[in-house]
Coordinates of C-alpha atoms and ligand atoms in Angstrom, one line a residue:
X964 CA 9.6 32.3 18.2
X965 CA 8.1 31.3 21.4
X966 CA 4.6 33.0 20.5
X967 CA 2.1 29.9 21.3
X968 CA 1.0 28.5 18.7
X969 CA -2.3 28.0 17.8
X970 CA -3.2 24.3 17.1
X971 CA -6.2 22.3 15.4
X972 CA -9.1 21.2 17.2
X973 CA -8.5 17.6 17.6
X974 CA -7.7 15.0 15.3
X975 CA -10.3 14.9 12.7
X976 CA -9.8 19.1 12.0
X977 CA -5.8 17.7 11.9
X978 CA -6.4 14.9 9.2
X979 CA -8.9 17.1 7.3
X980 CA -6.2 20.2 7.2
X981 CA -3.9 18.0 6.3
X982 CA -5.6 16.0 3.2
X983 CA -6.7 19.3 2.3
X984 CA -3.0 20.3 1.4
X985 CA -2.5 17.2 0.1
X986 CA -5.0 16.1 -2.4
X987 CA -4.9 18.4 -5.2
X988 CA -3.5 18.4 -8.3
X989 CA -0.7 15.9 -7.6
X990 CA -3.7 13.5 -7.1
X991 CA -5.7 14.0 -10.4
X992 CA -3.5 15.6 -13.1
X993 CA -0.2 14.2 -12.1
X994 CA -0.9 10.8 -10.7
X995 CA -2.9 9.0 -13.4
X996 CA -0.2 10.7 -16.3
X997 CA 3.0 9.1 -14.6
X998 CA 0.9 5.9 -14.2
X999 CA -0.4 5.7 -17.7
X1000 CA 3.5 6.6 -18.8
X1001 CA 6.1 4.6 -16.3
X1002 CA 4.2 1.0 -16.7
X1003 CA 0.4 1.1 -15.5
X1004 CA 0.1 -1.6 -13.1
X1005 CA 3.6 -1.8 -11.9
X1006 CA 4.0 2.1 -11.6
X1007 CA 0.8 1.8 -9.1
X1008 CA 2.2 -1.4 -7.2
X1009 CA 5.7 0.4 -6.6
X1010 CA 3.9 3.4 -5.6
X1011 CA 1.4 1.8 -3.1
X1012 CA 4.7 0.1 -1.6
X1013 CA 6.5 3.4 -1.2
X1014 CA 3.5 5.0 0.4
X1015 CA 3.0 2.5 2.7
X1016 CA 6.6 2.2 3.4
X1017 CA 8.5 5.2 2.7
X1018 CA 6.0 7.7 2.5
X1019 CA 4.8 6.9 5.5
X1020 CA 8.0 6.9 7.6
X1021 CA 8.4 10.5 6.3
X1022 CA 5.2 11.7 6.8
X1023 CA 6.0 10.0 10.8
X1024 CA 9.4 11.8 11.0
X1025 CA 8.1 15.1 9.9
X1026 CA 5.1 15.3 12.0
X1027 CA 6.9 14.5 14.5
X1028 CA 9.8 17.1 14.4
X1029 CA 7.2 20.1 13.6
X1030 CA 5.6 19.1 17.5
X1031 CA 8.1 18.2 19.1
X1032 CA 10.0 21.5 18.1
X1033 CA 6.6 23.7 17.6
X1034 CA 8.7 25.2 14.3
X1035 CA 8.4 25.3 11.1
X1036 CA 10.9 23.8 8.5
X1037 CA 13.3 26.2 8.1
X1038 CA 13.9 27.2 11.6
X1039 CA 12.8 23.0 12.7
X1040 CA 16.3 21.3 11.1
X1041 CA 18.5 24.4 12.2
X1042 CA 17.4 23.8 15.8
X1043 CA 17.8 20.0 15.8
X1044 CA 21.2 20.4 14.3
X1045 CA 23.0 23.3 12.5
X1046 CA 24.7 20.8 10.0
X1047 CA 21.3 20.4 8.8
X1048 CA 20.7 24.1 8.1
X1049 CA 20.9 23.8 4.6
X1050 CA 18.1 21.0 4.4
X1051 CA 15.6 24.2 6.0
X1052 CA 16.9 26.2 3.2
X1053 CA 16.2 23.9 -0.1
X1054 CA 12.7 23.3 1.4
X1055 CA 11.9 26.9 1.7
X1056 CA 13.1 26.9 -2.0
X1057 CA 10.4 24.1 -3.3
X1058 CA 7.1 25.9 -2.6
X1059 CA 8.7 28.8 -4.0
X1060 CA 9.9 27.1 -7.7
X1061 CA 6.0 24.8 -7.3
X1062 CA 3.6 27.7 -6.6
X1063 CA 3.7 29.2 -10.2
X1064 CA 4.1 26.0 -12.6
X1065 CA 1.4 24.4 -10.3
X1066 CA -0.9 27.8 -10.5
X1067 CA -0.1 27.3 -14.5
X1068 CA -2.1 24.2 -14.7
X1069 CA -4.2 25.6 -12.3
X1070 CA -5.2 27.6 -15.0
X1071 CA -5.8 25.1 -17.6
X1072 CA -8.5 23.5 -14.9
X1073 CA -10.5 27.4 -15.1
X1074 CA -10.2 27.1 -18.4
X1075 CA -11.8 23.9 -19.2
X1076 CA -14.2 24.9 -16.4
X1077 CA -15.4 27.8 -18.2
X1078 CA -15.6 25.9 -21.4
X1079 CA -17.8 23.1 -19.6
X1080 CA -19.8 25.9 -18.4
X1081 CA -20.4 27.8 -21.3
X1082 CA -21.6 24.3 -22.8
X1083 CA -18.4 23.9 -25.4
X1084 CA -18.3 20.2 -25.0
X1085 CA -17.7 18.9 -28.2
X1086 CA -15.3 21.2 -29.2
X1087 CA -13.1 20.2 -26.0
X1088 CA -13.7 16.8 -26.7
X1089 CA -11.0 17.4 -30.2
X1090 CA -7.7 16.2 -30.6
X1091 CA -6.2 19.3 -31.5
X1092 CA -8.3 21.3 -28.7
X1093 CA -5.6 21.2 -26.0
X1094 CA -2.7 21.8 -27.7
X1095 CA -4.1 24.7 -29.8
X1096 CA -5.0 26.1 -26.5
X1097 CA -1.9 25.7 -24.7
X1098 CA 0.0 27.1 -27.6
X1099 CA -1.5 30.2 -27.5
X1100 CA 0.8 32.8 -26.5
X1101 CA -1.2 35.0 -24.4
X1102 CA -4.7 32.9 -23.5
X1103 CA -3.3 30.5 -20.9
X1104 CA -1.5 33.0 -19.3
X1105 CA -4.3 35.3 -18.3
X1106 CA -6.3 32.0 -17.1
X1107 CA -2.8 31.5 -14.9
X1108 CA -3.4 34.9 -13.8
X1109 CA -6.8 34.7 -12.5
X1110 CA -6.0 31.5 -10.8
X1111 CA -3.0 32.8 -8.8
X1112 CA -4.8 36.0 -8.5
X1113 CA -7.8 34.3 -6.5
X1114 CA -4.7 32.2 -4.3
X1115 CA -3.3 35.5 -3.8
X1116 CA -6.3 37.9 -2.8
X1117 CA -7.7 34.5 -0.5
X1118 CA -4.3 34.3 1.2
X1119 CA -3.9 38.4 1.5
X1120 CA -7.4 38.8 3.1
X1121 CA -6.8 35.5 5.4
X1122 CA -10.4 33.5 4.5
X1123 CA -8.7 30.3 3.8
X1124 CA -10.7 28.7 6.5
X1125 CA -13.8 29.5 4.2
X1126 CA -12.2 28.2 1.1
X1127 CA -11.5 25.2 3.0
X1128 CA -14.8 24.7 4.7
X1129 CA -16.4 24.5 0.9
X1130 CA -14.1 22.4 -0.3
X1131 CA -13.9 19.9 2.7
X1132 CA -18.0 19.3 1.7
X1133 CA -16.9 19.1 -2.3
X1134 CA -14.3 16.3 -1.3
X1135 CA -16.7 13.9 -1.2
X1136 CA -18.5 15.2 -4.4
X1137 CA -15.5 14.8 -6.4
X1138 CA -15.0 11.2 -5.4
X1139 CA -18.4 10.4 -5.8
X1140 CA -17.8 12.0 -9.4
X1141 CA -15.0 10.0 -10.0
X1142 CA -16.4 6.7 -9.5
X1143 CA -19.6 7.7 -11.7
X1144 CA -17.1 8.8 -14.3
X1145 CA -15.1 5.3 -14.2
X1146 CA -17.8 3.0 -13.5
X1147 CA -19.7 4.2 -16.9
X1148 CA -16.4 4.4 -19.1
X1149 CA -15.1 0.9 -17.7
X1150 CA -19.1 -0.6 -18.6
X1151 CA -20.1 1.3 -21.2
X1152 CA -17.1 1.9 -23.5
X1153 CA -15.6 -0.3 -26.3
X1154 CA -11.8 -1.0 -25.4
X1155 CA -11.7 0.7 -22.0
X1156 CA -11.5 -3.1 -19.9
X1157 CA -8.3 -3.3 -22.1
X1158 CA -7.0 -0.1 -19.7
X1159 CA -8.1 -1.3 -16.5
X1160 CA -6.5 -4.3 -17.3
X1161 CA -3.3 -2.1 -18.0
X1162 CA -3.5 -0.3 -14.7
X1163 CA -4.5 -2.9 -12.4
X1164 CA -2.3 -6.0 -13.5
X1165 CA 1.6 -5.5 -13.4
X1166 CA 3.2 -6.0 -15.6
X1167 CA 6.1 -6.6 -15.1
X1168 CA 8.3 -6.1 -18.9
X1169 CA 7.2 -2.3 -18.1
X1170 CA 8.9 -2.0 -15.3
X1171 CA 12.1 0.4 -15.3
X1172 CA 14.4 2.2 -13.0
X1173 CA 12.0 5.5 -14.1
X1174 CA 9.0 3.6 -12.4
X1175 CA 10.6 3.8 -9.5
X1176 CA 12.0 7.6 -10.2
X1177 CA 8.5 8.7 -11.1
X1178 CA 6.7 7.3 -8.3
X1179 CA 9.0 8.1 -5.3
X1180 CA 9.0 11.9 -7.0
X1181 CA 5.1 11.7 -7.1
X1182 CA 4.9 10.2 -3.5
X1183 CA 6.4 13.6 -1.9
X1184 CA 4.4 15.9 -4.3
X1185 CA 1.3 14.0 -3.7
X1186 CA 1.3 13.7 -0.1
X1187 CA 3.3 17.3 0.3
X1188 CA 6.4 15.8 1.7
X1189 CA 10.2 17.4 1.8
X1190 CA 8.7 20.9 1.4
X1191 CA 8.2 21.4 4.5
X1192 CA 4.4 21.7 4.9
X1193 CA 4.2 18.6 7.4
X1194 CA 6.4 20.2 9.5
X1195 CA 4.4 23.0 9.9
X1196 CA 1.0 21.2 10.1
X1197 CA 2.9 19.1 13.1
X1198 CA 3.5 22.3 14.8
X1199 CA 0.7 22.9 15.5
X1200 CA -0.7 19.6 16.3
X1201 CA -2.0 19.2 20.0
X1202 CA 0.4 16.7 21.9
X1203 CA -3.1 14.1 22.4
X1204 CA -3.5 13.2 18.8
X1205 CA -2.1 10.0 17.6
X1206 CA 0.7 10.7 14.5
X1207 CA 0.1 7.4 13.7
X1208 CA -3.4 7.7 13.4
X1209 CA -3.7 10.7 11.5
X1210 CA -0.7 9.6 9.0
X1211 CA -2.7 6.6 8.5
X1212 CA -5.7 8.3 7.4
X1213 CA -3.8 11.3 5.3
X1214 CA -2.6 8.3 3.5
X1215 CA -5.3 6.4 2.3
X1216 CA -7.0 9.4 1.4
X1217 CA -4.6 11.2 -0.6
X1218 CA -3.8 7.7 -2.4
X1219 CA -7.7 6.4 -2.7
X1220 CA -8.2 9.5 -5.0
X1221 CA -5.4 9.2 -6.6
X1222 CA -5.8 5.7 -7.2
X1223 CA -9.5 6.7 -8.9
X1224 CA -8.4 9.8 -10.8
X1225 CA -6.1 6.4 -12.5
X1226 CA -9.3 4.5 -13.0
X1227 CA -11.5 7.3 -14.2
X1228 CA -8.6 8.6 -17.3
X1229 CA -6.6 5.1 -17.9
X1230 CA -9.0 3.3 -19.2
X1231 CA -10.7 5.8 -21.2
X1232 CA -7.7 6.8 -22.8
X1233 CA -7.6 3.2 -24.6
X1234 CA -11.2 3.7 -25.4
X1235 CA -10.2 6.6 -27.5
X1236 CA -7.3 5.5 -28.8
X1237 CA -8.0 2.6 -30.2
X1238 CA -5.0 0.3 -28.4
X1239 CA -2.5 2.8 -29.7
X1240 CA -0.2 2.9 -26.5
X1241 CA 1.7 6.1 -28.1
X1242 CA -1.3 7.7 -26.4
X1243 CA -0.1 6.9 -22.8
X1244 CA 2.9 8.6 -23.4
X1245 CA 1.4 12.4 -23.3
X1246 CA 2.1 13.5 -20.4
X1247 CA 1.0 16.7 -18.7
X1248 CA -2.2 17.1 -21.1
X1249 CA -3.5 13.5 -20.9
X1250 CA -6.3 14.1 -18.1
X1251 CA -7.0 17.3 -20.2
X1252 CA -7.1 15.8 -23.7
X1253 CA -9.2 12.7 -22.3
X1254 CA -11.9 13.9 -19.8
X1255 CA -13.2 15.8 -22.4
X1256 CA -13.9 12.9 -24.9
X1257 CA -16.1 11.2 -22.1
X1258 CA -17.9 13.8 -21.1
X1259 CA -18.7 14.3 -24.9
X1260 CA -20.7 11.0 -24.9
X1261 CA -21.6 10.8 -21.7
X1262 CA -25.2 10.9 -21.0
X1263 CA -25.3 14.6 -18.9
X1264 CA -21.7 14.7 -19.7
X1265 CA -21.5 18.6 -20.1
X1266 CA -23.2 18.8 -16.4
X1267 CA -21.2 16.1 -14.9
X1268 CA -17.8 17.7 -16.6
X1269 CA -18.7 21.0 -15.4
X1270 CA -19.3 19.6 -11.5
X1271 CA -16.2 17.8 -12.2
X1272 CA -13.9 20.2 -13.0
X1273 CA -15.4 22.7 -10.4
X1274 CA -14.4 20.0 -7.7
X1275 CA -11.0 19.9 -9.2
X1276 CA -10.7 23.4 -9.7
X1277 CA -11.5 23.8 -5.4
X1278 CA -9.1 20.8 -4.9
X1279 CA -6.5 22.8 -6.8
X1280 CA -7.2 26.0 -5.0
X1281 CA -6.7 24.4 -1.4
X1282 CA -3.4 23.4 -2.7
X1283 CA -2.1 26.2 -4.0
X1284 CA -3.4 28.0 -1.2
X1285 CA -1.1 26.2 1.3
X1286 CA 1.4 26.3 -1.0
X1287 CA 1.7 30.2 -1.4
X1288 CA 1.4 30.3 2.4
X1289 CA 4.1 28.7 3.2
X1290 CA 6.3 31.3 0.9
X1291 CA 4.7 34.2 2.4
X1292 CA 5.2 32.9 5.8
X1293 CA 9.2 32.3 4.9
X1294 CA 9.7 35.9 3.6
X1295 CA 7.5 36.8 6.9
X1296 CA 9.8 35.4 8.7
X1297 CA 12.8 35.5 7.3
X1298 CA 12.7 39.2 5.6
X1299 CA 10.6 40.4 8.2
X1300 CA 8.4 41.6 5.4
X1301 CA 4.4 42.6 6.4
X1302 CA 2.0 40.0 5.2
X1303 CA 0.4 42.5 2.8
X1304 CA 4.4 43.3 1.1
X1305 CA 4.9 39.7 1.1
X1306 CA 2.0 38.6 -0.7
X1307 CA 2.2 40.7 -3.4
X1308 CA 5.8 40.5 -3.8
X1309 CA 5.1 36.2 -4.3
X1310 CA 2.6 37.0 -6.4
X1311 CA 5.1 39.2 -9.0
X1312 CA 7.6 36.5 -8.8
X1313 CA 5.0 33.6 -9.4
X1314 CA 3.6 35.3 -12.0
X1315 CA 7.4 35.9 -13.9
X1316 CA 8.3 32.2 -13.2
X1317 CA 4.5 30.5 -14.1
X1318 CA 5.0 33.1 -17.9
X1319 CA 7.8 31.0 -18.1
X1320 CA 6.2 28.2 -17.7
X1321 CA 3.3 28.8 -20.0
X1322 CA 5.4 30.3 -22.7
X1323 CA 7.6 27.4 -22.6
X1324 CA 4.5 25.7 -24.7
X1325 CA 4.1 28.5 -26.8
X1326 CA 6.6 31.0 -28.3
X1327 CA 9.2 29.6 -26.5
X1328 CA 8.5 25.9 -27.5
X1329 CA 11.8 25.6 -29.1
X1330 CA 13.4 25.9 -25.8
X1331 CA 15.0 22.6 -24.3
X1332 CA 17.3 22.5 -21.2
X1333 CA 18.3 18.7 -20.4
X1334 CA 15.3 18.0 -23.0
X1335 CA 12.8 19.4 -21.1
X1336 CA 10.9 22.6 -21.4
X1337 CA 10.2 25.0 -18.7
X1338 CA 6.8 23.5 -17.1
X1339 CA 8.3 19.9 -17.0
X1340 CA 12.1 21.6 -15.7
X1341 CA 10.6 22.7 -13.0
X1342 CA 8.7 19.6 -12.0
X1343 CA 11.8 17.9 -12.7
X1344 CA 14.1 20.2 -10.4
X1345 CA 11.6 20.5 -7.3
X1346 CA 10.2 16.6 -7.3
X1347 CA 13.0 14.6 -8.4
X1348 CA 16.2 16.4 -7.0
X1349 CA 15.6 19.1 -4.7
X1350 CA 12.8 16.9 -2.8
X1351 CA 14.8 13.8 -2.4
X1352 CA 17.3 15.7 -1.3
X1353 CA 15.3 16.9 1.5
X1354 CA 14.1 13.7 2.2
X1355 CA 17.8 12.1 2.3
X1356 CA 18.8 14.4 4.7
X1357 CA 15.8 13.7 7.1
X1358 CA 16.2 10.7 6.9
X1359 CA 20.4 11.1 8.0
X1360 CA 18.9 13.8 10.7
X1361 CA 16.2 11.4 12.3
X1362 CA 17.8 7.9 11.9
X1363 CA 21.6 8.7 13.0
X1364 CA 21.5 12.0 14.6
X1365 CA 18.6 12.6 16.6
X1366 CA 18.2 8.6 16.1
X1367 CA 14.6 6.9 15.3
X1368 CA 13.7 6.9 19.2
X1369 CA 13.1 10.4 19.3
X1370 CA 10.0 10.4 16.4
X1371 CA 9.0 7.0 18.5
X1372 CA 8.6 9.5 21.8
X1373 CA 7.2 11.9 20.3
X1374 CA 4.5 9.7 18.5
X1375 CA 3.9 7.8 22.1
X1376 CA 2.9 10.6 24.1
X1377 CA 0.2 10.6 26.3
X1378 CA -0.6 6.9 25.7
X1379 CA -0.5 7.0 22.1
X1380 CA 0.4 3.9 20.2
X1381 CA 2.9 3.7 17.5
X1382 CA 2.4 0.4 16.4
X1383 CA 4.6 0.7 13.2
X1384 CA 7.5 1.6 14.9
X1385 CA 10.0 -1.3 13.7
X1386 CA 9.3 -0.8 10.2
X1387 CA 9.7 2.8 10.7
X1388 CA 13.2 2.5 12.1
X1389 CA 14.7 0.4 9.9
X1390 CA 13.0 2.2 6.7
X1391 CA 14.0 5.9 7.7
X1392 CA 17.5 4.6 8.8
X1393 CA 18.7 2.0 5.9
X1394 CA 15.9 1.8 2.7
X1395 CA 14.7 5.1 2.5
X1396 CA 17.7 6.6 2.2
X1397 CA 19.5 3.6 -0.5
X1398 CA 16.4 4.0 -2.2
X1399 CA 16.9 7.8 -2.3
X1400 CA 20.4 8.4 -3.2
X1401 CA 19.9 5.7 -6.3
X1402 CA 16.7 7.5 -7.1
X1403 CA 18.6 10.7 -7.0
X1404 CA 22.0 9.7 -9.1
X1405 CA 19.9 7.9 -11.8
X1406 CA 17.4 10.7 -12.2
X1407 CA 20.4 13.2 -12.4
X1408 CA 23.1 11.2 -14.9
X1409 CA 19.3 10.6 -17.0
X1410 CA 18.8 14.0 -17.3
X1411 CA 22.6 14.5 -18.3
X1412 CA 22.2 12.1 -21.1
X1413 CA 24.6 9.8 -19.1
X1414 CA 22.8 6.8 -18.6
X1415 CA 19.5 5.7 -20.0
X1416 CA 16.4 4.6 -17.9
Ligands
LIG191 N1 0.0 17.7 -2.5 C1 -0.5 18.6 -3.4 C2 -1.1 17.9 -4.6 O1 -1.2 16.7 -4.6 C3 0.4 19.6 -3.9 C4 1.0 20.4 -2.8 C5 2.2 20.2 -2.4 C6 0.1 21.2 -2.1 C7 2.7 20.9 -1.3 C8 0.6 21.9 -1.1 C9 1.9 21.8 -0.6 O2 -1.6 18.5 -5.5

């Protein structure tokens, strides 16, 4: 354990590491779906409040701990305080249940990749498309399998630092893409002003307690919170490099393309759907059942959907790489396993738990537990109970135990500032974790059928 660690070059290769992990999926796929669901405009005020707020106290308090204790999660909380153990333990757990259902859509991004590719544009572009895809039994599964296959063969023969290179010069690409692809749906199509107006203006009769429940879950998924991974990117962060800085930068990042990935699908799904509002509703398949609609009459559209969805398909891969990482470097660890056994063996287990997933679509569509199936379970387990969870109890670990002067320390070394630090205290000792533990019994006694938000 007290092998130095190696550590980033300086604060730029920190933030870029760092967004790398975090913008991915989360970012396109997820974001814009909760938004267009949980109340447009006010879904994306409550969320920009809890990043700036919440999310970023976390992100502070995490960073922190992984430096100043030069551990990762597991080991990070049992150090700091054994009554804490169990917190190390549930966010080993989460990269473990994410890394196949997120490897599962994964697939669905190859797919449509290939299709842009192979020039099947307007046949994409049909209502039925997606979910006759998806309900195939074996089809999406084998697109699952290349994509975790790829994850698994990068992280096995260690050239992550070459994925990551390419995709650090696509970054750019896909925003660039992203604004072209809003900027011409938001001018050029009938209806679509009606969906920026939607996402941009709360509103607030939309508003419910599940705005709040949606967003706080997609604030640690998005910027890869309470798993863990921050903790490990802070341990190996050089002492010199400003927390606050980089946290501020991770931020706006990761939330600027989400914010876009929102104005590139929201308004085009009310182009397409005539003001029918069912439409925002979808779910996991609305960026998939959309996209391909614009690209369909789209000047260029098949070339611009095919860059597109290679720049989301890299985004996706970056993620998932850091994801299976971290569960290879827990077994590592913890089972004392060789990187080569450990690899493979996440790979078997990711590719049991992501069937599940796809099936759950397919021939085992019939399948409810709490009224979910498997895909949307999972989401549901990791992001809105196991993850806050987490989050509570580093919140209880840093504000009362270790108390918020430690993470203040750690952040002012060598003549760093920390000018946040007020609002930091006072959000990871008393709102974070009210907001938390009401986020946590709603979204439970909802899923019980108990209450109804
Ligand atoms: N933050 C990533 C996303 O938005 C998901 C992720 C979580 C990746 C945790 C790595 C680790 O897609």
């Amino acid at each position: 354990m007290n092998e130095k660690r190696s550590s980033f070059t300086g604060k730029i290769g920190f933030v870029l590491a760092a967004a790398g992990s975090a913008v991915g999926l989360g970012n396109i796929w997820r974001f814009p779906y909760l938004a267009a669901k949980y109340g447009g405009g006010v879904f994306l005020l409550t969320y920009i409040i809890l990043a700036v707020t919440f999310g970023f106290s976390l992100m502070m308090a995490e960073i922190a701990i992984g430096r100043k204790t030069g551990l990762s999660a597991i080991a990070a909380y049992k150090t700091l305080d054994k009554r804490f153990d169990f917190a190390g333990w549930i966010t080993a757990l989460i990269p473990i249940i994410i890394t196949p259902y997120y490897s599962v859509i994964g697939g669905w991004v190859l797919k449509y990749l290939v299709g842009f590719l192979s020039g099947e544009v307007a046949a994409m572009a049909e209502d039925s498309y997606f979910d006759s895809f998806i309900g195939m039994s074996w089809e999406p599964l084998i697109w699952f399998a290349v994509f975790i296959g790829v994850t698994a063969l990068t992280v096995l023969f260690g050239v992550q630092k070459g994925v990551e290179k390419v995709s650090k010069y696509m970054m750019p690409v896909l925003v660039v893409l992203t604004i072209v692809i809003s900027l011409y749906t938001i001018f050029v199509m009938p209806g679509a002003l009606e969906g920026v107006k939607y996402y941009l203006m709360p509103d607030f009769s939309h508003f419910s307690v599940m705005t709040v429940v949606a967003a706080m879950g997609q604030l640690f998924y998005s910027m890869s919170l309470a798993m863990g991974i921050m903790i490990t990117f802070g341990s190996y962060m050089k002492k010199d490099i400003s927390i606050e800085g980089s946290v501020g930068h991770i931020e706006i990042f990761d939330t600027g393309v989400a914010f876009l990935s929102g104005l590139m699908i929201i308004p085009a799904v009310f182009a397409f759907s005539g003001g029918d509002e069912s439409a925002l509703g979808q779910g996991p398949g609305l960026m998939f059942v959309t996209l391909p609609k614009v690209f369909n009459v789209m000047p260029g559209g098949t070339v611009i959907g095919a860059a597109f969805f290679i720049m989301v398909f890299l985004a996706a891969l970056t993620s998932a790489i850091s994801l299976m990482e971290t569960v290879v470097s827990i077994l590592q660890d913890k089972l004392h396993l060789g990187r080569k056994t450990a690899v493979i063996s996440v790979l078997i287990f990711s590719l049991l738990l992501g069937a599940v997933s796809s099936f759950g679509y397919s021939i085992w569509a019939d399948v409810k537990i709490l009224g979910m199936q498997f895909l949307d379970l999972f989401d549901f387990v990791s992001n809105s109970v196991m993850m806050p969870i987490v989050a509570l109890a580093t919140c209880l670990l840093v504000g009362f135990v270790l108390k918020p002067h430690v993470v203040i320390e750690e952040a002012e070394l060598e003549g760093n500032k920390f000018k946040r630090k007020k609002l930091f205290s006072v959000v990871i000792r008393y709102i974070a974790p009210a907001c938390i533990l009401l986020i946590l019994v709603s979204s439970v006694l909802n899923a019980y059928g108990i209450i109804k938000i």
